[in-house]
């Protein structure tokens, strides 16, 4: 185990995978010479050379399309998109090609590609650079959606993503890149997809988050315990596709209450999907309607105060829990 | 101002009542004290009096409907007022239970709740799915459970509290049917099925008795004192007063006990009190309940204002009360305003009866038969008419020595009955 930052854990995963599998290569905007917008790929160009670490033009659709072609041809590409907000430019490639080729070719062609993208607000990057769209990708069958919340998970899940035979959308919250944590050194350390992590056990309410929202949930649980004597269970979903609904349902059957926290907009979002599944599978165990604590229904404001007001806070989570009792 | 007439609470355990019959119709002028309707409770049919004068504007609840206590059942317009459009009825919103804060931390203000929409017809019972499931499995009537959740929703904790408050009938009386058996359901759990025998659904009055007696025994620590009272003089006194009494005023032994208790309660007000979270409440009135056996149970309505009534008036009122109890025509106060209870099985030849306190009262006096007994008087054995009484008292309110003084006071009055003629 070594303590490292989230971005360093990601880089370690990339390094180890580049070493382990000669089919792996990386491409994206400014990932080589510049080292990546969030310095995740720093040093990798020097270590692995321009054949395996490729700087590309600013052309999201083109680089994802090239990644699909490479994957179809037998390589294991990782494509970095600077932010999830820019992935809209590549949406047709991701949704119409990467997600569907295996199905449409009757299993003859698969697309083993990792698409990394940064997500989340809180850095005053304004409305076109700050959103959280994990739920959007979770909507489409045919791709996997991974959203780590800490350095160890970031490494274990990214290494696992390279070993998947399907396209994996790997989403990193910008507020977590500098987060420190203990990370296993074992080059074979991976974390299975579809296995949620119970971060904290509790008996009165289940608070569910993923990516950055795990930490609003966790801080809210601490406040609930110290200020209200309420025992909250916190679940980190880790992956939205596949979704570990069994862990969520088992917890809700124990606590009878659920709060879902996400930075994304509430309307039509992933929290609504999860809420519906809880209702479908645990209706007779619910003691209160499932609550959703989500981003406000506005494009992300640039103003710092307004930006924080638009994002869900731990106080919002605490209020949602108290309103259920 | 429109005047809202609500379903009254007649007795601490009443949660709902059925509207049997309207005696006033829209447009009728109502005086204070007029009978508006007949209401059927768990126990009997009672008359609902108007507390304010007005003109009946709307009868909100139809005859035959059962509604929760507190729900608006009629709207009166104040005299001279132009009738306004009536708001549809709303369920009363129960107070939100205070949240427990552990560890001495500062309480956080609760998040504002979405209010129930004004004017919205809101008659559906609010109960969470898990609470509904647990109640169904236990055979609990969810309408009888008070909700403490947001907007009065019945939550899991409310059902669990109700379950804990239920008598442990099945466990403590393995041979008897549970006193509040689950409502029969096609998929009823095996609770009752394991006991062979006939199951009879408990009537409302049986359920009420079960609930109240369990409440008493579970919340009121009883102590008991028994005493022999020499009734020889009292019987002679009774014969004398009955010589000239009208039929209505003919005094029974029980009337003598009621009068004696009324006098003793005036001198020992703690037996005319009740224990609550805020301390003792001393009642201004002395309203003595008398236990009356009915075909299908038991009822204990009160003779009101016993402290202000002569023996003859008590005798007349008791006869009237017994007749109305048997025909199901008691008034609300007679159910709910009692402050002390006398239970007497003397007529059945019972020697001694130790009663269970009628909650939330402080004590009950059990009265046995008056029987000739050999007793020692002045060193000689003589035959006297002896009545055994037993005081059951709430130890939270009084202690044994006080109880002894109180029961001796009753004894003194009955053994020197002339004081009762005052």
XYZ file of C-alpha atoms in Angstrom:
747
model
C 0.000 0.000 0.000
C 1.166 3.514 -0.733
C -0.534 6.820 -0.177
C -1.129 8.647 -3.418
C -3.445 11.111 -5.044
C -6.400 10.108 -7.192
C -4.625 11.326 -10.368
C -1.467 9.416 -9.470
C -3.480 6.253 -8.834
C -4.998 6.612 -12.302
C -1.526 7.111 -13.816
C -0.270 4.025 -12.015
C -3.132 2.020 -13.467
C -2.351 3.287 -16.965
C 1.366 2.541 -16.541
C 0.749 -0.957 -15.283
C -1.696 -1.712 -18.077
C 0.657 -0.314 -20.719
C 3.329 -2.614 -19.332
C 1.078 -5.622 -18.925
C -0.613 -5.586 -22.327
C 1.190 -4.434 -25.523
C -2.197 -3.886 -27.183
C -2.930 -1.007 -24.833
C -2.314 2.538 -26.081
C -3.525 5.998 -25.054
C -4.749 8.909 -27.136
C -6.347 12.242 -26.494
C -6.004 15.988 -26.531
C -2.847 17.216 -24.798
C -2.215 13.903 -23.047
C 1.341 13.524 -24.311
C 3.610 16.563 -24.229
C 1.369 18.496 -21.864
C 0.645 15.490 -19.652
C -3.129 15.805 -19.754
C -5.463 18.598 -18.638
C -5.538 17.104 -15.150
C -1.963 15.765 -15.294
C -3.108 12.178 -15.258
C -0.865 11.071 -18.138
C 2.146 13.141 -17.123
C 5.408 11.362 -17.923
C 3.817 8.519 -19.860
C 4.888 9.870 -23.279
C 8.509 9.849 -22.126
C 8.193 6.392 -20.678
C 6.239 4.669 -23.441
C 6.929 6.803 -26.547
C 4.667 8.366 -29.191
C 3.363 5.058 -30.548
C 1.616 4.273 -27.313
C 0.826 7.774 -26.033
C -0.694 9.874 -28.825
C -1.573 13.548 -28.851
C -4.579 14.163 -31.083
C -6.281 17.142 -32.671
C -9.285 18.694 -30.913
C -11.795 16.415 -32.607
C -13.719 14.291 -30.106
C -15.783 12.459 -32.674
C -12.658 11.656 -34.668
C -10.600 10.334 -31.778
C -13.399 8.178 -30.365
C -14.057 6.907 -33.901
C -10.344 6.084 -34.283
C -10.482 4.303 -30.921
C -13.428 2.207 -32.061
C -11.568 1.246 -35.206
C -8.463 0.299 -33.256
C -10.502 -1.772 -30.808
C -12.298 -3.534 -33.644
C -8.884 -4.243 -35.105
C -7.683 -5.958 -31.945
C -6.031 -3.209 -29.909
C -7.018 -1.981 -26.428
C -7.251 1.793 -26.751
C -7.847 4.333 -24.053
C -9.297 7.591 -25.310
C -9.213 10.612 -23.016
C -11.858 13.292 -23.538
C -10.956 16.497 -21.757
C -14.342 16.713 -20.041
C -17.617 14.860 -20.161
C -19.192 18.066 -21.448
C -17.216 17.673 -24.689
C -18.211 14.051 -25.082
C -21.443 15.251 -26.707
C -19.347 15.790 -29.833
C -18.519 12.079 -29.777
C -21.951 10.921 -28.695
C -22.854 9.371 -32.018
C -19.613 7.336 -32.041
C -20.143 6.200 -28.468
C -23.844 5.447 -28.594
C -24.409 4.441 -32.184
C -21.167 2.590 -32.804
C -19.292 1.560 -29.681
C -22.393 0.536 -27.735
C -24.103 -1.306 -30.603
C -21.507 -3.034 -32.726
C -21.349 -6.201 -30.657
C -25.142 -6.559 -30.845
C -25.500 -5.573 -34.478
C -22.710 -7.891 -35.634
C -24.276 -10.785 -33.778
C -21.273 -10.928 -31.478
C -18.664 -10.979 -34.244
C -17.209 -7.602 -33.386
C -16.647 -6.116 -29.966
C -15.216 -2.741 -28.953
C -12.868 -3.106 -25.976
C -12.146 0.569 -25.404
C -11.820 2.762 -22.352
C -13.084 6.327 -22.701
C -11.922 8.482 -19.812
C -13.624 11.769 -19.123
C -13.585 14.371 -16.338
C -16.865 15.367 -14.803
C -18.369 17.497 -12.047
C -18.498 21.100 -10.936
C -17.123 23.174 -8.131
C -14.138 24.672 -9.981
C -15.759 27.754 -11.529
C -15.509 26.401 -15.047
C -19.035 27.543 -15.910
C -21.945 25.922 -17.664
C -20.205 24.220 -20.581
C -17.437 22.575 -18.505
C -19.008 21.635 -15.178
C -21.745 19.112 -15.508
C -22.091 15.582 -14.298
C -23.580 13.330 -16.927
C -22.905 9.840 -15.624
C -26.621 9.082 -15.786
C -26.705 9.954 -19.465
C -24.227 7.186 -20.312
C -25.917 4.770 -17.925
C -29.035 5.172 -20.056
C -27.583 3.314 -23.039
C -27.392 -0.458 -23.140
C -24.089 -1.766 -24.452
C -21.617 0.341 -22.490
C -20.348 0.165 -18.946
C -20.226 3.237 -16.748
C -17.656 3.511 -13.972
C -17.466 6.371 -11.433
C -14.800 5.931 -8.745
C -14.889 7.953 -5.549
C -11.368 7.443 -4.150
C -7.776 6.699 -5.262
C -7.808 2.958 -4.572
C -11.077 2.458 -6.442
C -9.796 4.676 -9.262
C -6.827 2.363 -9.775
C -8.668 -0.911 -9.265
C -11.584 0.013 -11.502
C -9.445 1.523 -14.292
C -7.285 -1.596 -14.463
C -10.456 -3.657 -14.545
C -11.786 -1.472 -17.393
C -8.820 -2.405 -19.611
C -9.629 -6.075 -19.126
C -13.235 -5.712 -20.216
C -14.273 -6.728 -23.711
C -16.800 -3.904 -23.943
C -16.595 -0.151 -24.130
C -16.193 1.355 -20.696
C -16.998 4.994 -20.030
C -14.735 5.876 -17.117
C -15.773 9.112 -15.409
C -13.507 11.030 -13.033
C -14.799 13.811 -10.770
C -12.510 16.866 -11.100
C -12.857 17.643 -7.385
C -11.297 14.279 -6.534
C -8.048 14.469 -8.580
C -6.062 15.760 -5.611
C -7.670 13.488 -3.057
C -5.153 11.305 -1.218
C -5.654 7.729 -0.182
C -4.005 4.356 0.349
C -3.657 2.443 -2.918
C -2.578 -1.197 -3.289
C 0.726 -1.740 -5.146
C -0.202 -5.153 -6.493
C -0.200 -4.939 -10.301
C -2.962 -7.528 -10.361
C -5.207 -5.457 -8.049
C -8.528 -4.851 -9.753
C -12.062 -4.153 -8.542
C -14.982 -6.036 -10.047
C -17.680 -4.035 -11.807
C -21.159 -4.130 -10.240
C -19.913 -4.429 -6.656
C -21.000 -1.467 -4.559
C -18.972 -0.504 -1.522
C -20.672 -0.052 1.836
C -18.596 2.824 3.128
C -20.277 2.994 6.462
C -22.859 0.781 8.117
C -26.012 2.195 9.644
C -29.538 1.264 10.561
C -31.835 4.302 10.145
C -31.357 5.405 6.543
C -29.402 4.384 3.446
C -27.610 7.201 1.634
C -26.443 6.270 -1.847
C -23.889 8.150 -3.878
C -21.251 7.620 -6.547
C -18.197 9.546 -7.669
C -17.975 12.888 -5.810
C -21.424 12.657 -4.242
C -20.217 9.780 -2.044
C -18.488 12.425 0.041
C -21.553 14.626 0.514
C -23.288 11.430 1.626
C -20.477 10.479 3.945
C -20.177 13.927 5.558
C -23.951 14.030 5.971
C -23.809 10.658 7.743
C -21.226 12.039 10.164
C -23.404 15.098 10.848
C -26.497 12.956 11.314
C -24.709 10.768 13.802
C -23.127 13.529 15.872
C -25.962 16.058 15.746
C -29.082 13.939 15.507
C -28.152 10.507 16.769
C -29.246 9.058 13.428
C -27.309 6.096 12.083
C -26.884 6.314 8.309
C -25.532 3.646 5.990
C -23.510 5.034 3.086
C -23.223 3.124 -0.179
C -20.794 3.984 -2.960
C -22.189 2.469 -6.149
C -18.764 2.551 -7.922
C -20.368 1.515 -11.237
C -23.743 2.591 -12.602
C -23.605 -0.059 -15.336
C -23.584 -2.747 -14.147
C -25.588 -1.553 -11.138
C -25.283 -3.400 -7.843
C -28.959 -3.061 -6.998
C -28.828 -6.076 -4.676
C -26.600 -4.284 -2.189
C -28.868 -1.246 -2.292
C -32.014 -3.297 -1.788
C -30.530 -5.293 1.082
C -29.600 -2.055 2.802
C -32.988 -0.413 2.240
C -34.737 -3.498 3.580
C -32.698 -2.994 6.727
C -33.095 0.783 7.124
C -36.503 1.304 5.439
C -35.347 4.646 4.027
C -33.228 5.743 1.077
C -31.674 9.018 -0.033
C -29.853 9.215 -3.363
C -27.248 11.916 -3.820
C -25.850 12.995 -7.170
C -24.428 16.145 -8.718
C -26.438 15.599 -11.895
C -29.787 17.243 -12.510
C -32.725 15.596 -10.824
C -35.189 15.635 -13.709
C -34.827 12.455 -15.755
C -31.600 11.577 -13.991
C -29.986 8.461 -12.617
C -31.343 9.091 -9.110
C -34.817 8.731 -10.558
C -33.848 5.374 -12.092
C -32.428 4.111 -8.827
C -35.421 5.414 -6.903
C -37.762 3.541 -9.224
C -35.799 0.301 -8.835
C -35.918 0.631 -5.049
C -39.656 1.193 -5.238
C -40.095 -1.806 -7.540
C -38.043 -4.156 -5.394
C -38.488 -2.891 -1.841
C -41.861 -1.139 -1.809
C -43.100 -3.072 1.200
C -40.000 -2.181 3.167
C -40.153 1.599 2.649
C -41.094 3.812 5.549
C -40.810 7.013 3.520
C -40.699 7.997 -0.146
C -37.195 7.655 -1.592
C -35.542 11.081 -1.550
C -33.249 12.495 -4.211
C -30.703 15.188 -3.458
C -29.438 16.423 -6.821
C -28.066 19.436 -8.635
C -30.384 22.369 -9.168
C -32.320 22.576 -12.411
C -30.098 25.224 -14.020
C -26.997 25.323 -16.222
C -24.039 25.493 -13.850
C -23.479 29.120 -12.738
C -19.985 30.599 -12.981
C -20.319 32.671 -9.801
C -18.722 30.757 -6.949
C -21.571 31.229 -4.479
C -24.185 30.349 -7.046
C -22.192 27.333 -8.164
C -22.144 25.961 -4.641
C -25.838 26.728 -4.290
C -26.518 24.735 -7.455
C -24.651 21.658 -6.223
C -26.070 19.302 -3.596
C -24.500 19.789 -0.176
C -24.214 17.598 2.897
C -26.690 19.947 4.601
C -29.177 19.186 1.827
C -28.688 15.485 2.506
C -29.191 15.970 6.246
C -32.380 17.946 5.581
C -33.674 15.228 3.270
C -33.107 12.607 5.956
C -34.750 14.681 8.685
C -37.781 15.303 6.479
C -38.364 11.534 6.335
C -38.598 10.979 10.064
C -67.632 32.990 11.056
C -68.578 29.471 10.193
C -68.650 27.134 13.182
C -67.104 23.730 12.617
C -68.683 20.820 14.428
C -66.181 18.001 14.807
C -66.413 14.339 15.748
C -66.028 14.524 19.513
C -63.708 12.366 21.547
C -65.869 10.588 24.086
C -63.398 8.722 26.186
C -59.627 8.610 25.996
C -59.503 5.565 23.771
C -62.002 6.703 21.166
C -60.383 7.198 17.767
C -63.394 7.313 15.475
C -67.139 7.466 15.605
C -70.011 6.621 13.315
C -72.716 9.122 12.512
C -75.939 7.251 13.147
C -78.538 9.919 12.496
C -78.753 13.643 11.931
C -81.394 15.361 14.054
C -80.910 18.715 12.348
C -80.963 19.497 8.652
C -79.403 22.319 6.632
C -81.278 25.536 7.337
C -82.358 24.474 10.830
C -81.732 26.928 13.613
C -79.648 25.371 16.399
C -79.570 26.563 19.966
C -76.723 25.820 22.329
C -77.452 22.455 23.898
C -79.672 21.215 21.073
C -79.032 17.648 20.007
C -77.437 17.720 16.566
C -76.900 14.059 15.920
C -76.523 10.599 17.312
C -72.996 9.247 17.327
C -72.044 5.632 17.771
C -68.776 4.951 19.547
C -67.096 1.711 20.501
C -69.347 1.531 23.484
C -72.744 2.995 22.781
C -74.801 5.509 20.913
C -74.589 9.009 22.349
C -76.209 12.310 21.577
C -74.067 15.107 20.217
C -74.966 18.494 21.617
C -74.376 21.811 19.914
C -71.858 23.859 21.831
C -72.673 27.030 19.928
C -75.815 28.439 18.407
C -76.108 28.856 14.657
C -77.813 27.753 11.496
C -76.936 24.408 9.973
C -75.128 25.249 6.788
C -73.801 21.882 5.724
C -73.855 18.314 6.960
C -70.407 17.166 5.888
C -70.684 13.556 6.959
C -73.519 11.345 5.805
C -75.489 9.085 8.084
C -73.763 5.741 8.485
C -70.297 7.117 7.821
C -67.472 6.498 10.279
C -64.926 9.291 10.642
C -61.898 9.950 12.865
C -62.142 12.013 16.008
C -61.613 15.679 15.219
C -62.883 15.575 11.663
C -65.415 18.243 10.746
C -68.835 16.639 10.480
C -71.038 19.690 10.103
C -70.711 23.398 9.564
C -72.970 25.932 11.254
C -73.253 29.525 10.156
C -73.331 32.017 12.998
C -76.814 33.544 13.380
C -77.370 36.284 10.823
C -74.317 35.330 8.827
C -74.610 34.874 5.086
C -73.673 31.277 4.417
C -70.267 31.112 2.855
C -69.130 28.284 0.636
C -68.025 25.460 2.872
C -64.515 24.146 2.671
C -64.312 20.419 2.114
C -63.420 18.471 5.255
C -59.828 17.908 6.177
C -58.341 15.307 8.408
C -56.882 16.791 11.551
C -53.131 17.036 11.241
C -51.499 15.280 14.177
C -48.649 17.055 15.843
C -45.232 16.008 14.620
C -43.479 13.994 17.270
C -40.413 15.591 18.768
C -37.277 14.001 17.556
C -35.000 12.533 20.163
C -31.571 14.091 20.158
C -28.936 11.888 21.616
C -25.641 12.890 23.087
C -26.900 16.288 24.194
C -26.195 17.854 20.833
C -28.147 20.913 19.826
C -31.327 20.115 18.075
C -31.369 21.100 14.481
C -34.497 22.809 13.201
C -36.459 20.315 11.199
C -36.579 20.931 7.504
C -39.759 22.657 6.422
C -42.318 20.168 5.238
C -44.540 20.528 2.266
C -47.897 21.540 3.718
C -51.016 19.619 2.925
C -52.748 21.546 0.179
C -55.528 23.697 1.545
C -58.920 22.564 0.486
C -57.656 19.343 -0.975
C -59.830 16.367 -0.198
C -57.356 14.357 1.832
C -59.142 11.373 3.204
C -56.715 8.634 2.294
C -54.927 7.241 5.283
C -51.239 8.077 5.136
C -49.162 5.053 5.986
C -45.779 3.960 4.735
C -45.567 0.672 2.835
C -43.480 -1.030 5.509
C -45.844 0.129 8.245
C -48.805 -1.193 6.273
C -47.116 -4.547 5.751
C -46.170 -5.014 9.406
C -49.656 -3.984 10.537
C -51.243 -6.420 8.086
C -49.012 -9.256 9.242
C -49.916 -8.564 12.858
C -53.613 -8.079 12.100
C -53.581 -4.514 13.448
C -56.271 -2.068 12.393
C -54.217 0.690 10.778
C -57.001 3.228 11.223
C -56.555 2.992 14.967
C -52.848 3.916 14.814
C -51.820 7.534 15.225
C -49.171 8.600 12.709
C -46.155 10.612 13.827
C -44.404 10.976 10.474
C -44.459 13.847 8.001
C -48.049 15.058 7.497
C -49.220 12.536 10.060
C -48.050 9.522 8.092
C -48.170 6.277 10.038
C -44.597 5.005 10.083
C -42.951 1.734 11.034
C -42.242 3.044 14.555
C -45.949 3.871 15.050
C -47.015 0.340 14.169
C -44.296 -1.095 16.367
C -45.391 1.156 19.251
C -48.980 0.005 18.740
C -47.850 -3.610 18.737
C -45.974 -3.129 21.984
C -49.062 -1.507 23.534
C -51.190 -4.514 22.674
C -51.988 -6.908 25.473
C -49.860 -10.023 25.488
C -53.032 -12.038 25.541
C -51.869 -14.899 23.401
C -48.722 -15.391 25.453
C -50.172 -15.056 28.936
C -53.409 -16.939 28.415
C -52.527 -19.859 26.225
C -55.929 -21.477 26.506
C -57.995 -18.384 25.809
C -58.515 -16.680 22.500
C -56.509 -13.439 22.227
C -58.530 -10.532 23.584
C -57.858 -8.541 20.435
C -57.628 -11.217 17.785
C -56.308 -10.253 14.405
C -58.897 -9.369 11.831
C -59.392 -12.586 9.888
C -57.521 -12.513 6.626
C -57.324 -15.209 4.005
C -53.561 -15.364 4.464
C -53.524 -14.771 8.198
C -50.280 -15.801 9.867
C -50.199 -18.926 11.976
C -50.542 -17.011 15.256
C -54.064 -18.156 16.021
C -54.076 -21.265 13.899
C -51.765 -23.141 16.267
C -54.379 -23.036 19.031
C -57.192 -25.459 18.405
C -60.680 -24.150 19.173
C -63.219 -21.665 17.998
C -62.102 -18.095 17.316
C -64.624 -15.353 17.926
C -63.921 -11.899 16.590
C -63.841 -9.464 19.482
C -66.640 -6.924 19.522
C -65.775 -3.251 19.723
C -66.660 -3.108 23.388
C -64.504 -6.168 24.114
C -61.619 -4.582 22.269
C -62.115 -1.384 24.244
C -62.156 -3.260 27.538
C -59.040 -5.169 26.523
C -57.250 -2.003 25.545
C -58.173 -0.030 28.641
C -57.577 -2.755 31.182
C -54.217 -3.530 29.603
C -53.344 0.153 29.635
C -54.214 0.300 33.306
C -52.256 -2.748 34.320
C -49.289 -1.811 32.172
C -49.031 1.833 33.165
C -50.598 2.185 36.606
C -48.810 0.391 39.431
C -51.637 -0.806 41.656
C -51.616 -1.300 45.397
C -54.529 -2.905 47.207
C -56.130 -2.407 50.627
C -59.101 -4.381 51.905
C -61.361 -3.692 54.823
C -64.594 -4.976 56.419
C -67.315 -2.390 56.798
C -70.096 -3.023 59.310
C -73.215 -2.141 57.311
C -75.752 -2.902 60.045
C -76.426 0.763 60.776
C -76.352 1.654 57.089
C -79.021 -0.948 56.289
C -81.271 0.428 59.016
C -80.660 3.958 57.768
C -81.506 2.863 54.214
C -84.770 1.300 55.350
C -85.693 4.506 57.123
C -85.018 6.814 54.181
C -86.729 4.474 51.738
C -89.982 4.488 53.740
C -90.793 7.945 52.498
C -88.808 7.937 49.240
C -90.369 7.981 45.799
C -89.593 5.001 43.549
C -86.983 7.035 41.737
C -85.258 8.023 44.925
C -85.190 4.596 46.545
C -81.682 4.153 47.802
C -79.642 1.036 47.070
C -76.614 -0.132 49.001
C -74.487 0.997 46.094
C -76.000 4.485 46.286
C -74.855 4.622 49.882
C -71.361 3.640 48.796
C -71.391 6.296 46.066
C -72.456 8.978 48.528
C -69.866 7.857 51.085
C -67.144 7.913 48.464
C -68.220 11.375 47.280
C -67.836 12.677 50.805
C -64.519 10.894 51.346
C -63.126 12.073 48.007
C -63.884 15.662 49.010
C -61.680 15.166 52.046
C -58.967 13.143 50.187
C -58.646 14.923 46.844
C -55.621 12.897 45.722
C -57.962 9.974 45.089
C -59.852 12.301 42.752
C -56.757 13.157 40.739
C -54.768 11.665 37.907
C -51.088 11.237 37.153
C -49.631 12.723 33.981
C -46.370 13.861 32.439
C -46.750 17.266 34.024
C -47.624 16.009 37.490
C -50.899 15.466 39.291
C -54.134 16.899 38.026
C -56.689 17.437 40.774
C -60.214 17.384 39.386
C -62.648 20.079 40.482
C -65.628 17.800 40.044
C -66.307 14.509 41.730
C -67.771 12.300 39.019
C -68.124 8.738 40.236
C -68.301 5.973 37.656
C -70.293 2.878 38.446
C -69.559 -0.382 36.714
C -72.585 -1.680 34.836
C -72.635 -5.158 33.368
C -74.063 -5.313 29.855
C -74.982 -8.380 27.828
C -71.787 -8.163 25.822
C -69.405 -6.457 28.229
C -69.080 -3.798 30.813
C -69.391 -0.053 30.954
C -68.618 2.454 33.684
C -70.387 5.754 33.095
C -70.182 8.526 35.658
C -72.762 10.058 37.936
C -71.708 13.654 37.436
C -71.154 16.152 40.264
C -71.692 13.683 43.098
C -70.250 16.200 45.515
C -73.211 18.505 44.859
C -75.899 15.846 44.994
C -78.017 14.561 47.857
C -78.324 10.857 48.464
C -81.787 10.928 46.921
C -80.521 12.683 43.817
C -77.651 10.224 43.487
C -80.119 7.341 43.784
C -82.368 8.808 41.102
C -79.471 9.633 38.792
C -77.957 6.172 39.195
C -81.201 4.492 38.145
C -81.473 6.775 35.123
C -77.825 6.182 34.234
C -78.160 2.402 34.429
C -81.268 2.469 32.237
C -79.628 4.656 29.627
C -76.405 2.612 29.699
C -78.398 -0.501 28.907
C -80.272 1.179 26.060
C -77.107 2.808 24.695
C -78.082 6.426 25.307
C -75.303 7.877 27.402
C -73.981 11.424 27.054
C -70.402 12.203 26.149
C -69.462 13.563 29.588
C -70.764 10.468 31.263
C -68.185 8.448 29.308
C -65.234 10.672 29.615
C -65.512 12.850 32.715
C -65.343 10.194 35.467
C -62.851 10.809 38.227
C -63.299 7.703 40.442
C -64.946 4.310 39.980
C -66.959 1.943 42.134
C -67.410 -1.621 40.998
C -69.904 -3.674 42.919
C -70.649 -7.370 42.491
C -72.562 -7.608 45.756
C -75.717 -8.551 43.906
C -73.936 -11.672 42.621
C -73.030 -12.884 46.083
C -69.349 -12.117 45.618
C -67.559 -11.719 48.906
C -64.720 -9.509 47.755
C -63.875 -7.812 44.491
C -60.447 -6.324 43.806
C -60.824 -4.017 40.820
C -58.535 -2.784 38.063
C -58.233 1.014 38.001
C -60.235 2.723 35.286
C -57.512 4.769 33.575
C -56.512 7.544 34.005
C -58.212 7.667 37.402
C -56.310 7.284 40.665
C -58.326 4.532 42.317
C -61.234 2.134 42.173
C -63.292 0.718 45.017
C -64.389 -2.911 44.699
C -67.474 -3.776 46.707
C -68.659 -7.235 47.731
C -71.920 -8.564 49.163
C -73.308 -7.519 52.514
C -73.285 -10.804 54.445
C -74.144 -11.683 58.039
C -70.939 -12.473 59.898
C -69.956 -13.332 63.435
C -67.841 -10.475 64.755
C -66.457 -9.547 68.143
C -68.004 -6.424 69.712
C -67.177 -5.413 73.267
C -65.759 -8.859 73.978
C -68.810 -10.731 72.766
C -69.467 -12.528 69.492
C -72.383 -10.932 67.701
C -73.847 -11.193 64.200
C -73.355 -8.060 62.106
C -74.026 -7.238 58.424
C -70.523 -7.006 56.939
C -69.426 -5.735 53.515
C -65.874 -6.278 52.279
C -64.394 -3.486 50.215
C -61.094 -3.355 48.369
C -59.349 -0.192 47.294
C -57.092 -0.497 44.244
C -55.042 2.677 43.923
C -52.401 4.055 41.563
C -49.159 4.126 43.504
C -47.853 6.938 41.351
C -50.535 9.178 42.856
C -50.900 8.001 46.437
C -49.156 5.768 48.953
C -50.526 3.024 51.162
C -50.955 5.104 54.316
C -53.023 7.686 52.430
C -55.038 4.835 50.993
C -55.620 3.511 54.490
C -56.895 6.902 55.695
C -59.160 7.196 52.662
C -60.704 3.742 52.979
C -61.123 4.261 56.748
C -62.944 7.503 55.938
C -65.370 5.580 53.726
C -65.791 3.013 56.487
C -66.474 5.737 59.052
C -69.157 7.368 56.912
C -70.942 4.100 56.159
C -70.800 2.951 59.770
C -72.241 6.317 60.908
C -74.696 6.834 58.052
C -76.580 9.822 59.414
C -73.886 12.122 57.983
C -75.010 11.055 54.503
C -78.432 12.574 54.924
C -76.994 16.075 54.951
